[in-house]
Amino acid sequence: ASFSGAFGSILGRGAITDETWDDLEEALLRADVGLGVADGLLEPLKERVKAKEITEPSDLLAALQADMIARLADADREVHFDESLEPGQPNVWLFVGVNGVGKTTTIGKVARQQTEAGRTLLLAAGDTFRAAAAEQLGTWAERSNTEFVRGTEGGDPSSVIFDGIERAASKQIDLVLADTAGRLHTKTNLMEELKKVRRVAEKGAGTVTETLLVIDATTGQNGLAQARQFSEATNVTGVVLTKLDGSAKGGIVFAVETELGIPVKLVGVGEQVNDLIPFDPDEFVNALFDTGTDG
Amino acid sequence: MFDNLSNRLDGIVKRLRGKGRLTEADVDEIMKEIRAALLEADVNVTVVRSVCNRIREHAIGATRSQALDPGQQVVKAVNDELVRILGGETLTVQYASKPPTVILMAGLQGSGKTTATGKLALWFKSQGRQPLLVGADLQRPAAVEQLRTLGRQVDVPVYSDPEDPILTAYEGVEEAKRLGRDVVIVDTAGRLSIDAEMMEQVRLISGAVSPDYTFLVIDAMTGQDAVQTAEAFHETLQIDGVILSKLDGDARGGAALSVKEVIGRPIAFASTGEKLDAFEQFHPDRMASRILGMGDVLTLIEQA
Ligand SMILES: Nc1nc2c(ncn2[C@@H]2O[C@H](COP(=O)(O)OP(=O)(O)OP(=O)(O)O)[C@@H](O)[C@H]2O)c(=O)[nH]1
Ligand SMILES: Nc1nc2c(ncn2[C@@H]2O[C@H](COP(=O)(O)OP(=O)(O)OP(=O)(O)O)[C@@H](O)[C@H]2O)c(=O)[nH]1
Ligand SMILES: [Mg+2]
Ligand SMILES: [Mg+2]
């Protein structure tokens, strides 16, 4: 781990003082972990310091990081593909989330990875609402040379996705990646529409084996509400954390995973086709504290 | 939903009712709740600290007034302070004496720039202007197509040239002169504030068009990073105003406070939906209540 930012000032003190706790809390807050979660992490450590179990600032830091990593330890981070499904019964991965987080781009990246892994794919443009959303996904389909299905602008998203799955089934394609329009989790009608998409996607030959909620690393405390509402509507199976190549730390997904039990599976680190990596708890936790500057 | 500040403070306010003055401990308790509310609203940690220091001074001063309970005085002081920070000078567009008036849009990926470009076009039309849109995002797949679609929806022409974003921006302004359009709005690609190459590109775009106004589009759901982003864009581009997007959700939008505090530029517009008419001038008082998580600051105070 790098010892810049919060680490520097904490380690710079000879002992654990009130300021040490303030600095630790602040580091967690700056990473968007949230006040409740931050205090929940620090309280048990305060007990351990009181009991003289921990006396050195460096040990305190190590204990905090170890604790955070431990809380992320047991999650199943695999993006599930059911191999037991017969040809003609495609796996369906559904991508959901609020506006502009990176759903369509992530599909483009996943398409490349899955194609390289030897699977055949179809991309379904379930965003019939946003201007040029289908053209955008179409470009990604070309980039990884996958099948592509789109509907009419303003058309019914569930029927586009249904059509995509039927086409995939008839061509014995392994996997359908279904894009959906960005929507705020507070919009009841749009969340109902998404529930329908989820239902209809199972109606034909396909099986939804992943519903991935895309969360932008710049997201603050609202991320928790997003995860709650999308889970309720679509039974989210994993989180994709995007834009982690920026200055934001994405700490809200720590809260999402530990409070709601939704594992973070993939991380977006750029706009190019190869900028998608598996989520690594160690790296993520270390990076949370690597602030460099005092913003 | 979260326990909002009015609920949290209500208990304190009730307990302090009839009390002549606040003790140090009372003030501490109140400040703790206010700090929590601001952090929950995603106000930047550093900004929270400075705002809380100022409020603490008010809070102590507040006890001297006879008109309201001390607790209510504090709530009012908090609200007033936030409105003061969020408000100040408002942005009124001064049109260039020699048209066109050039507007440059900038911000992180997915923040809502292209949508806001379309919205501004509609807004300028409502002000009797004739805008031209320029698609200088040659990066994101179908970005120009997206802008063209929006242009058609508001019946405004769109210029773009697939060669080069800087050239596109420059030629866009020339095109506007040729067509006699009096406002040009240049949409740019989303970029990270720490991406030196992309920040240099937008600086060059700015240099090529000499914008009259540069707007930074910020997502209302942004967390602590809003400050770093705003500072970096401001340093590169001299931001004139902020457009706060996606305010139609339930994010408290503390980013508004953070950004206003660090770059000192007004929040000019609020974007409140995906449809192009979901766009309005920014209201500091509404935003203050929203950040505090209390739509009813005044009701709370009126319970006196
Ligand atoms: N730097 C960076 N940019 C990203 C990443 N993922 C997506 N983006 C960019 O974020 C912007 C929005 O991405 P989209 O894929 O269009 O997002 P979306 O969720 O499909 O958006 P809507 O469909 O409009 O809701 C684009 O400019 C992408 O290039 C990432 O991991 N890093
Ligand atoms: N609900 C809501 N959605 C919005 C608002 N403004 C923009 N959006 C949506 O946010 C997503 C991203 O908007 P864009 O305008 O494409 O964002 P951008 O900043 O141009 O994105 P890039 O060019 O990829 O960097 C789209 O789905 C828009 O429809 C808003 O005020 N409310
Ligand atoms: Mg999309
Ligand atoms: Mg755009």
XYZ file of C-alpha atoms and ligand atoms in Angstrom:
665
model
C 0.000 0.000 0.000
C 1.037 3.545 -0.615
C 1.455 5.643 2.484
C 0.370 8.951 1.046
C -2.656 11.037 2.029
C -4.458 9.926 5.162
C -1.875 7.236 5.832
C 0.913 9.780 5.938
C -0.599 11.943 8.626
C -1.695 8.972 10.721
C 1.684 7.296 10.606
C 3.381 10.622 11.216
C 2.070 10.607 14.786
C 3.901 8.621 17.404
C 0.735 7.388 19.040
C -2.956 6.822 18.434
C -4.676 10.094 19.353
C -8.094 11.675 18.833
C -6.756 13.114 15.592
C -5.878 9.629 14.404
C -9.526 8.628 14.642
C -10.631 11.832 12.940
C -8.175 11.218 10.121
C -9.320 7.654 9.676
C -12.949 8.652 9.606
C -12.173 11.407 7.153
C -10.271 9.067 4.842
C -13.230 6.705 4.758
C -15.664 9.552 4.169
C -13.565 10.973 1.349
C -13.744 7.605 -0.368
C -17.588 7.743 -0.175
C -17.837 4.827 2.222
C -20.433 6.807 4.190
C -20.659 7.955 7.797
C -22.625 5.005 9.149
C -20.312 2.404 7.627
C -17.199 4.373 8.600
C -18.224 4.563 12.219
C -19.260 0.923 12.137
C -15.711 0.058 11.083
C -14.004 2.306 13.607
C -16.029 1.497 16.742
C -14.723 -2.056 17.188
C -11.199 -0.782 16.579
C -11.634 1.804 19.304
C -12.444 -1.021 21.688
C -9.342 -2.877 20.657
C -7.206 0.198 21.157
C -8.799 0.786 24.543
C -7.977 -2.794 25.482
C -4.359 -2.078 24.457
C -4.657 -4.792 21.862
C -3.516 -2.251 19.288
C -1.079 0.492 20.292
C 0.766 1.601 17.170
C -0.778 3.781 14.433
C 0.641 1.471 11.781
C -1.010 -1.534 13.402
C -4.282 0.345 13.581
C -4.169 1.056 9.871
C -3.310 -2.518 9.096
C -6.157 -3.724 11.311
C -8.666 -1.441 9.604
C -7.625 -2.589 6.153
C -7.602 -6.208 7.168
C -11.055 -5.812 8.644
C -12.404 -4.205 5.483
C -10.871 -6.872 3.290
C -12.276 -9.558 5.578
C -15.748 -8.116 5.195
C -15.377 -8.521 1.438
C -13.843 -11.973 1.678
C -16.562 -14.514 1.144
C -18.508 -13.075 -1.761
C -19.065 -15.033 -4.940
C -17.644 -12.765 -7.626
C -18.065 -15.070 -10.558
C -20.198 -13.831 -13.422
C -22.395 -16.861 -13.858
C -22.838 -18.700 -17.090
C -24.914 -21.825 -16.863
C -23.097 -24.416 -18.932
C -25.858 -26.940 -18.403
C -28.305 -25.069 -20.626
C -28.884 -26.765 -23.975
C -27.994 -25.186 -27.308
C -30.942 -23.005 -28.186
C -31.363 -21.968 -24.561
C -29.229 -18.868 -24.245
C -27.911 -17.442 -21.012
C -29.085 -13.857 -20.582
C -27.148 -11.195 -18.720
C -29.177 -8.094 -18.005
C -27.548 -4.715 -17.362
C -29.386 -2.154 -15.262
C -28.654 1.127 -13.507
C -29.254 4.843 -13.341
C -28.496 7.180 -16.249
C -25.023 7.516 -17.666
C -23.190 5.099 -15.364
C -21.687 2.978 -18.138
C -24.131 0.144 -18.888
C -23.774 0.198 -22.664
C -19.993 0.566 -22.558
C -19.682 -2.295 -20.073
C -21.710 -4.511 -22.394
C -19.269 -3.671 -25.174
C -16.362 -4.721 -22.979
C -18.044 -7.886 -21.687
C -18.910 -8.821 -25.271
C -15.260 -8.722 -26.208
C -14.169 -10.779 -23.197
C -16.852 -13.387 -23.721
C -16.176 -13.638 -27.434
C -12.507 -14.151 -26.681
C -13.491 -16.827 -24.184
C -15.023 -18.681 -27.115
C -18.700 -17.969 -26.598
C -21.099 -16.742 -29.241
C -22.973 -13.600 -28.343
C -25.877 -11.369 -29.208
C -26.329 -7.821 -27.974
C -29.926 -6.661 -27.503
C -30.553 -2.912 -27.548
C -33.172 -2.709 -24.823
C -32.654 1.052 -24.546
C -35.205 2.301 -27.032
C -35.527 5.612 -25.265
C -32.263 7.554 -25.236
C -31.221 9.318 -28.406
C -28.886 7.076 -30.449
C -28.602 4.456 -27.706
C -29.061 1.643 -30.202
C -26.459 3.110 -32.558
C -24.051 3.256 -29.640
C -24.582 -0.415 -28.787
C -24.461 -1.278 -32.478
C -20.955 0.184 -32.669
C -19.880 -2.012 -29.772
C -21.427 -5.049 -31.457
C -19.301 -4.331 -34.537
C -16.189 -3.959 -32.423
C -16.453 -7.494 -31.101
C -18.227 -8.806 -34.148
C -21.327 -10.041 -32.336
C -24.944 -10.341 -33.421
C -27.079 -7.323 -32.698
C -30.803 -6.787 -32.327
C -32.527 -3.446 -32.028
C -36.100 -2.226 -32.053
C -37.814 0.921 -33.138
C -37.119 4.134 -31.298
C -39.573 4.509 -28.444
C -40.637 0.889 -28.815
C -41.262 -1.621 -26.038
C -37.908 -2.591 -24.484
C -39.092 -5.994 -23.290
C -40.120 -7.047 -26.767
C -36.728 -6.010 -28.184
C -34.991 -8.122 -25.584
C -37.440 -10.976 -26.127
C -36.775 -10.824 -29.871
C -33.048 -10.814 -29.220
C -33.319 -13.923 -27.068
C -35.483 -15.706 -29.654
C -33.021 -14.845 -32.405
C -30.154 -16.084 -30.219
C -32.063 -19.276 -29.494
C -32.756 -19.966 -33.137
C -29.099 -19.411 -34.020
C -27.898 -21.404 -31.020
C -26.043 -18.404 -29.631
C -24.695 -18.945 -26.106
C -25.182 -15.608 -24.443
C -27.403 -12.547 -24.795
C -26.242 -9.261 -23.256
C -29.315 -7.099 -22.770
C -28.910 -3.343 -22.474
C -31.587 -1.295 -20.744
C -32.229 2.433 -20.674
C -30.776 4.325 -17.739
C -33.448 5.138 -15.185
C -33.521 6.713 -11.782
C -34.593 4.202 -9.145
C -37.233 6.635 -7.897
C -39.255 6.539 -11.136
C -41.977 4.032 -10.378
C -43.197 3.588 -13.944
C -39.691 3.015 -15.274
C -38.935 0.524 -12.515
C -42.169 -1.293 -13.396
C -41.017 -1.356 -17.006
C -37.771 -2.936 -15.849
C -39.624 -5.600 -13.863
C -41.459 -6.448 -17.036
C -38.187 -6.660 -18.960
C -36.900 -9.102 -16.344
C -40.094 -11.203 -16.548
C -40.287 -11.259 -20.316
C -36.598 -12.182 -20.619
C -37.454 -15.524 -18.962
C -40.589 -16.130 -21.005
C -39.000 -17.693 -24.057
C -36.003 -19.926 -24.475
C -33.592 -17.840 -22.414
C -32.582 -17.888 -18.761
C -31.398 -14.790 -16.941
C -28.235 -15.945 -15.176
C -26.937 -12.498 -14.194
C -28.555 -9.151 -13.519
C -25.735 -6.675 -13.150
C -26.260 -3.304 -11.545
C -23.818 -0.744 -12.899
C -22.637 1.864 -10.386
C -20.412 4.803 -11.276
C -17.403 5.244 -8.950
C -18.218 8.936 -8.538
C -21.560 8.058 -6.929
C -22.071 9.242 -3.388
C -24.491 8.032 -0.750
C -27.308 7.713 -3.273
C -25.682 4.497 -4.480
C -27.226 2.588 -1.589
C -30.724 3.681 -2.539
C -30.000 2.727 -6.140
C -28.889 -0.746 -5.129
C -31.911 -1.253 -2.867
C -34.448 -0.203 -5.468
C -32.902 -2.007 -8.419
C -32.564 -5.161 -6.342
C -36.157 -5.014 -5.360
C -37.229 -4.627 -8.978
C -34.902 -7.075 -10.686
C -33.140 -9.267 -8.137
C -29.657 -7.919 -8.844
C -26.927 -10.583 -8.731
C -23.852 -8.380 -8.912
C -22.426 -4.904 -9.213
C -20.181 -3.502 -11.928
C -18.184 -0.550 -10.597
C -17.294 1.757 -13.479
C -14.963 4.722 -13.953
C -12.562 3.584 -11.273
C -9.821 5.014 -13.479
C -10.877 8.472 -12.283
C -10.167 10.272 -9.028
C -13.225 8.836 -7.251
C -12.748 5.770 -5.070
C -16.142 4.121 -5.369
C -16.394 3.505 -1.622
C -20.171 3.338 -1.792
C -19.939 -0.188 -3.220
C -18.326 -1.254 0.040
C -21.568 -0.233 1.703
C -23.631 -1.867 -1.040
C -21.832 -5.170 -0.688
C -21.563 -5.282 3.105
C -24.998 -3.868 3.901
C -27.059 -5.373 1.098
C -25.008 -8.449 0.314
C -24.664 -7.733 -3.399
C -21.170 -8.703 -4.554
C -19.083 -6.420 -6.721
C -18.010 -8.494 -9.705
C -16.421 -6.317 -12.333
C -14.615 -2.993 -12.476
C -14.486 -0.552 -15.387
C -11.180 1.259 -15.710
C -11.499 3.161 -18.973
C -13.507 3.737 -22.116
C -11.728 1.208 -24.290
C -12.814 -2.335 -25.012
C -10.230 -3.950 -22.754
C -10.807 -1.703 -19.764
C -12.762 -4.183 -17.670
C -11.227 -6.231 -14.850
C -12.441 -8.496 -12.065
C -13.055 -6.825 -8.716
C -10.142 -7.336 -6.321
C -10.979 -6.541 -2.661
C -7.327 -6.056 -1.627
C -6.588 -3.586 -4.361
C -9.882 -1.814 -3.840
C -9.382 -1.362 -0.092
C -5.787 -0.218 -0.501
C -6.829 2.323 -3.114
C -9.526 3.715 -0.813
C -6.851 5.192 1.434
C -4.499 6.244 -1.304
C -5.732 9.808 -1.463
C -2.535 11.644 -2.289
C -4.050 15.087 -1.945
C -6.257 16.673 0.632
C -9.113 17.755 -1.638
C -35.308 6.520 3.509
C -32.730 8.173 5.674
C -33.677 9.747 8.874
C -33.741 13.328 7.794
C -32.356 16.282 9.609
C -35.714 17.734 10.540
C -36.592 14.508 12.375
C -33.238 14.454 14.057
C -33.318 18.087 15.051
C -36.951 18.013 16.013
C -36.156 16.194 19.233
C -33.387 18.592 20.094
C -35.510 21.599 19.221
C -38.335 20.343 21.438
C -36.005 19.682 24.313
C -34.452 23.112 24.054
C -37.801 24.843 23.800
C -38.149 27.461 26.505
C -34.516 27.271 27.350
C -32.955 30.699 27.574
C -29.619 29.891 26.076
C -27.700 27.005 24.628
C -24.904 25.399 26.550
C -21.729 24.325 24.817
C -22.993 20.749 25.035
C -26.273 21.642 23.310
C -24.381 23.236 20.472
C -22.112 20.210 20.172
C -25.079 17.916 19.932
C -26.734 20.011 17.267
C -23.552 20.365 15.257
C -23.076 16.625 15.294
C -26.491 16.135 13.683
C -25.885 18.848 11.135
C -22.532 17.397 10.197
C -24.085 13.965 9.754
C -26.825 15.386 7.553
C -24.384 17.246 5.343
C -22.162 14.199 4.955
C -25.137 12.019 4.154
C -26.011 14.563 1.480
C -22.511 14.084 -0.018
C -21.202 17.514 0.874
C -17.422 17.332 0.701
C -15.684 16.672 4.019
C -13.567 19.810 3.829
C -16.574 21.926 2.930
C -18.569 20.369 5.765
C -15.855 21.421 8.175
C -15.801 25.051 7.092
C -19.590 25.290 6.867
C -19.997 23.754 10.313
C -17.502 26.197 11.809
C -19.503 29.104 10.476
C -22.791 27.611 11.613
C -21.380 27.023 15.079
C -20.697 30.737 15.399
C -24.239 31.516 14.306
C -25.557 28.898 16.683
C -23.950 30.561 19.641
C -25.047 33.994 18.490
C -28.551 32.673 17.856
C -29.301 32.264 21.532
C -29.286 36.006 22.037
C -32.398 36.601 19.947
C -35.731 36.540 21.772
C -38.001 35.868 18.804
C -37.510 32.127 18.436
C -36.477 29.163 20.502
C -32.747 28.596 20.506
C -33.197 25.278 18.718
C -35.268 26.850 16.004
C -32.789 29.663 15.725
C -30.101 27.142 14.968
C -32.138 25.416 12.296
C -32.780 28.759 10.685
C -29.112 29.657 10.905
C -28.176 26.429 9.123
C -30.683 27.011 6.375
C -29.653 30.638 5.925
C -26.005 29.679 5.700
C -26.636 27.075 3.016
C -28.809 29.433 0.991
C -26.117 32.060 1.301
C -23.449 29.709 -0.038
C -25.616 28.301 -2.826
C -26.946 31.656 -3.889
C -25.086 34.889 -4.337
C -24.739 36.266 -7.819
C -27.022 34.510 -10.291
C -25.989 33.940 -13.835
C -27.733 36.083 -16.428
C -26.520 35.424 -19.917
C -24.965 38.498 -21.546
C -25.035 37.972 -25.278
C -21.871 38.734 -27.227
C -21.980 42.163 -28.881
C -20.651 40.505 -31.980
C -22.610 37.254 -32.396
C -22.469 34.366 -32.032
C -22.415 33.901 -28.281
C -20.367 30.764 -27.720
C -21.120 28.233 -24.983
C -18.773 25.377 -24.136
C -20.018 22.273 -22.298
C -17.629 20.189 -20.213
C -17.691 17.489 -17.578
C -17.076 13.885 -16.624
C -18.311 10.940 -18.667
C -22.048 10.436 -18.476
C -22.719 13.552 -16.413
C -25.360 14.801 -18.842
C -23.526 17.178 -21.193
C -25.129 16.164 -24.453
C -28.602 16.175 -22.961
C -27.940 19.584 -21.398
C -26.715 20.825 -24.777
C -30.093 19.952 -26.255
C -31.861 21.504 -23.292
C -29.890 24.727 -23.569
C -30.759 24.903 -27.257
C -34.433 24.758 -26.363
C -33.918 27.304 -23.593
C -32.125 29.745 -25.902
C -34.895 29.334 -28.437
C -37.381 30.292 -25.757
C -35.277 33.422 -25.233
C -35.742 34.285 -28.897
C -32.307 33.088 -30.002
C -31.247 30.881 -32.881
C -28.723 28.363 -31.659
C -26.439 26.010 -33.544
C -25.144 22.862 -31.874
C -21.639 21.577 -32.411
C -20.755 17.935 -31.838
C -17.129 17.918 -30.726
C -17.358 14.530 -29.021
C -15.776 12.258 -31.592
C -14.891 9.714 -28.954
C -17.970 8.083 -27.564
C -19.722 5.774 -30.014
C -22.704 7.535 -31.597
C -22.218 10.732 -29.596
C -22.724 12.945 -32.646
C -25.728 10.881 -33.710
C -27.175 11.431 -30.229
C -26.690 15.180 -30.586
C -28.203 15.166 -34.076
C -31.273 13.395 -32.737
C -31.634 15.994 -29.992
C -31.089 18.757 -32.543
C -33.938 17.386 -34.630
C -36.181 17.217 -31.555
C -35.701 20.919 -30.862
C -35.395 21.860 -34.518
C -31.886 23.263 -34.268
C -29.072 22.530 -36.753
C -26.071 20.459 -35.689
C -22.557 20.793 -37.063
C -19.819 18.221 -36.779
C -16.773 17.042 -38.674
C -15.459 13.535 -38.012
C -11.840 14.663 -38.500
C -10.920 16.382 -35.286
C -12.706 17.773 -32.226
C -10.731 21.017 -32.038
C -11.228 21.728 -35.712
C -14.902 20.821 -35.419
C -15.375 23.323 -32.634
C -13.622 26.068 -34.589
C -15.498 25.335 -37.793
C -18.747 25.137 -35.862
C -18.428 28.765 -34.860
C -17.578 29.735 -38.457
C -20.607 27.785 -39.629
C -22.800 29.705 -37.191
C -21.510 33.010 -38.589
C -22.210 31.793 -42.097
C -25.735 30.707 -41.189
C -26.420 33.749 -39.044
C -27.028 31.694 -35.904
C -26.502 33.837 -32.828
C -25.709 31.189 -30.204
C -23.324 28.254 -30.570
C -23.294 25.424 -28.037
C -20.305 23.104 -28.229
C -20.771 19.606 -26.791
C -17.534 17.865 -25.823
C -16.571 14.317 -24.914
C -16.742 13.248 -21.295
C -13.333 13.228 -19.662
C -11.733 12.491 -16.327
C -10.194 15.473 -14.585
C -6.998 13.471 -14.055
C -6.649 12.577 -17.737
C -3.970 15.078 -18.742
C -4.258 14.435 -22.460
C -8.023 14.849 -22.538
C -7.896 17.929 -20.329
C -5.384 19.439 -22.749
C -7.738 18.633 -25.620
C -10.635 20.509 -24.017
C -8.316 23.413 -23.221
C -7.441 23.584 -26.919
C -11.109 23.387 -27.883
C -11.756 26.278 -25.544
C -8.866 28.187 -27.101
C -10.233 27.542 -30.581
C -13.698 28.943 -29.862
C -13.070 31.513 -27.069
C -16.314 30.713 -25.282
C -18.399 33.447 -23.698
C -19.623 30.872 -21.194
C -18.187 27.560 -20.116
C -20.585 25.315 -18.242
C -19.535 22.403 -16.093
C -22.162 19.677 -15.970
C -22.245 17.837 -12.651
C -24.370 14.839 -11.755
C -26.415 15.476 -8.611
C -25.592 11.953 -7.423
C -21.856 12.706 -7.257
C -20.126 12.081 -3.964
C -16.915 13.438 -2.478
C -15.143 13.595 -5.832
C -17.215 16.578 -6.999
C -14.703 18.978 -5.482
C -11.662 17.502 -7.158
C -13.444 17.382 -10.496
C -14.734 20.932 -10.272
C -11.378 22.345 -9.217
C -9.565 20.615 -12.067
C -12.048 21.714 -14.724
C -12.089 25.225 -13.328
C -8.310 25.418 -13.423
C -8.217 24.283 -17.050
C -11.245 26.106 -18.420
C -12.372 28.910 -16.097
C -15.868 27.666 -15.465
C -18.595 30.349 -15.608
C -21.441 28.290 -14.249
C -22.549 24.837 -13.242
C -25.411 22.768 -14.602
C -26.575 20.282 -11.997
C -28.099 17.254 -13.685
C -30.357 14.356 -12.660
C -32.015 16.331 -9.904
C -35.225 14.445 -10.570
C -34.034 11.567 -8.366
C -33.691 11.378 -4.604
C -30.028 12.319 -4.320
C -29.646 15.144 -1.845
C -27.185 16.849 -4.150
C -24.584 18.014 -1.653
C -22.240 18.285 -4.640
C -23.982 21.583 -5.405
C -22.777 23.029 -2.130
C -19.279 21.609 -2.466
C -18.781 22.871 -5.980
C -20.188 26.308 -5.282
C -17.971 26.618 -2.239
C -14.737 25.601 -4.001
C -15.011 27.293 -7.397
C -17.278 30.138 -6.368
C -19.212 30.061 -9.624
C -22.992 30.065 -9.650
C -25.089 27.018 -10.232
C -26.919 28.275 -13.252
C -29.331 25.532 -14.250
C -30.967 22.469 -12.800
C -31.587 19.528 -15.099
C -34.543 17.531 -13.861
C -35.291 14.776 -16.330
C -34.425 13.113 -19.595
C -36.936 15.113 -21.631
C -35.544 18.285 -23.105
C -37.949 20.627 -21.351
C -36.930 19.299 -17.921
C -34.591 22.194 -17.332
C -34.905 25.231 -15.145
C -33.047 28.019 -13.493
C -31.469 26.998 -10.206
C -33.185 27.811 -6.883
C -30.752 28.065 -3.948
C -33.474 27.925 -1.276
C -35.019 24.718 -2.598
C -31.574 23.191 -2.835
C -30.737 24.087 0.763
C -33.840 22.290 2.043
C -33.045 19.333 -0.147
C -29.474 19.007 1.078
C -30.637 19.193 4.667
C -33.257 16.572 3.911
C -36.002 18.835 5.124
C -38.635 20.188 2.839
C -40.129 21.896 5.808
C -37.504 24.116 7.387
C -39.996 26.907 7.667
C -42.726 24.698 9.134
C -40.293 23.539 11.746
C -39.516 27.116 12.586
C -43.142 28.189 12.553
C -44.027 25.644 15.211
C -42.783 28.202 17.724
N -13.322 6.668 -17.766
C -14.291 5.771 -17.886
N -15.378 6.074 -18.619
C -16.334 5.136 -18.738
C -16.243 3.865 -18.131
N -17.369 3.172 -18.434
C -18.120 3.994 -19.203
N -17.505 5.175 -19.403
C -17.997 6.345 -20.142
O -19.152 6.827 -19.481
C -20.056 7.408 -20.415
C -21.412 6.788 -20.265
O -21.324 5.420 -20.633
P -22.546 4.612 -21.237
O -22.091 3.224 -21.451
O -23.158 5.332 -22.358
O -23.521 4.656 -19.969
P -25.000 4.116 -19.864
O -25.177 3.664 -18.474
O -25.264 3.128 -20.941
O -25.810 5.456 -20.120
P -27.391 5.612 -20.445
O -27.738 4.502 -21.359
O -27.506 6.960 -21.045
O -28.064 5.517 -19.116
C -19.431 7.181 -21.778
O -18.745 8.365 -22.147
C -18.445 6.055 -21.551
O -17.367 6.094 -22.447
C -15.074 3.572 -17.338
O -14.898 2.511 -16.745
N -14.137 4.566 -17.262
N -33.136 11.425 -15.081
C -32.308 12.258 -15.713
N -31.484 11.785 -16.647
C -30.662 12.649 -17.270
C -30.639 14.021 -16.983
N -29.711 14.609 -17.776
C -29.193 13.610 -18.519
N -29.760 12.428 -18.229
C -29.468 11.090 -18.765
O -28.158 10.760 -18.392
C -27.566 9.929 -19.376
C -26.276 10.558 -19.834
O -26.579 11.789 -20.460
P -25.690 12.390 -21.621
O -26.257 13.714 -21.954
O -25.510 11.403 -22.699
O -24.326 12.563 -20.817
P -22.925 13.054 -21.383
O -22.294 13.828 -20.292
O -23.088 13.709 -22.690
O -22.191 11.643 -21.550
P -20.822 11.363 -22.341
O -20.893 12.135 -23.598
O -20.792 9.887 -22.518
O -19.728 11.836 -21.430
C -28.607 9.785 -20.469
O -29.331 8.598 -20.210
C -29.506 10.982 -20.263
O -30.803 10.745 -20.726
C -31.523 14.506 -15.968
O -31.554 15.677 -15.616
N -32.331 13.579 -15.366
Mg -26.741 3.069 -22.364
Mg -22.184 13.313 -24.480
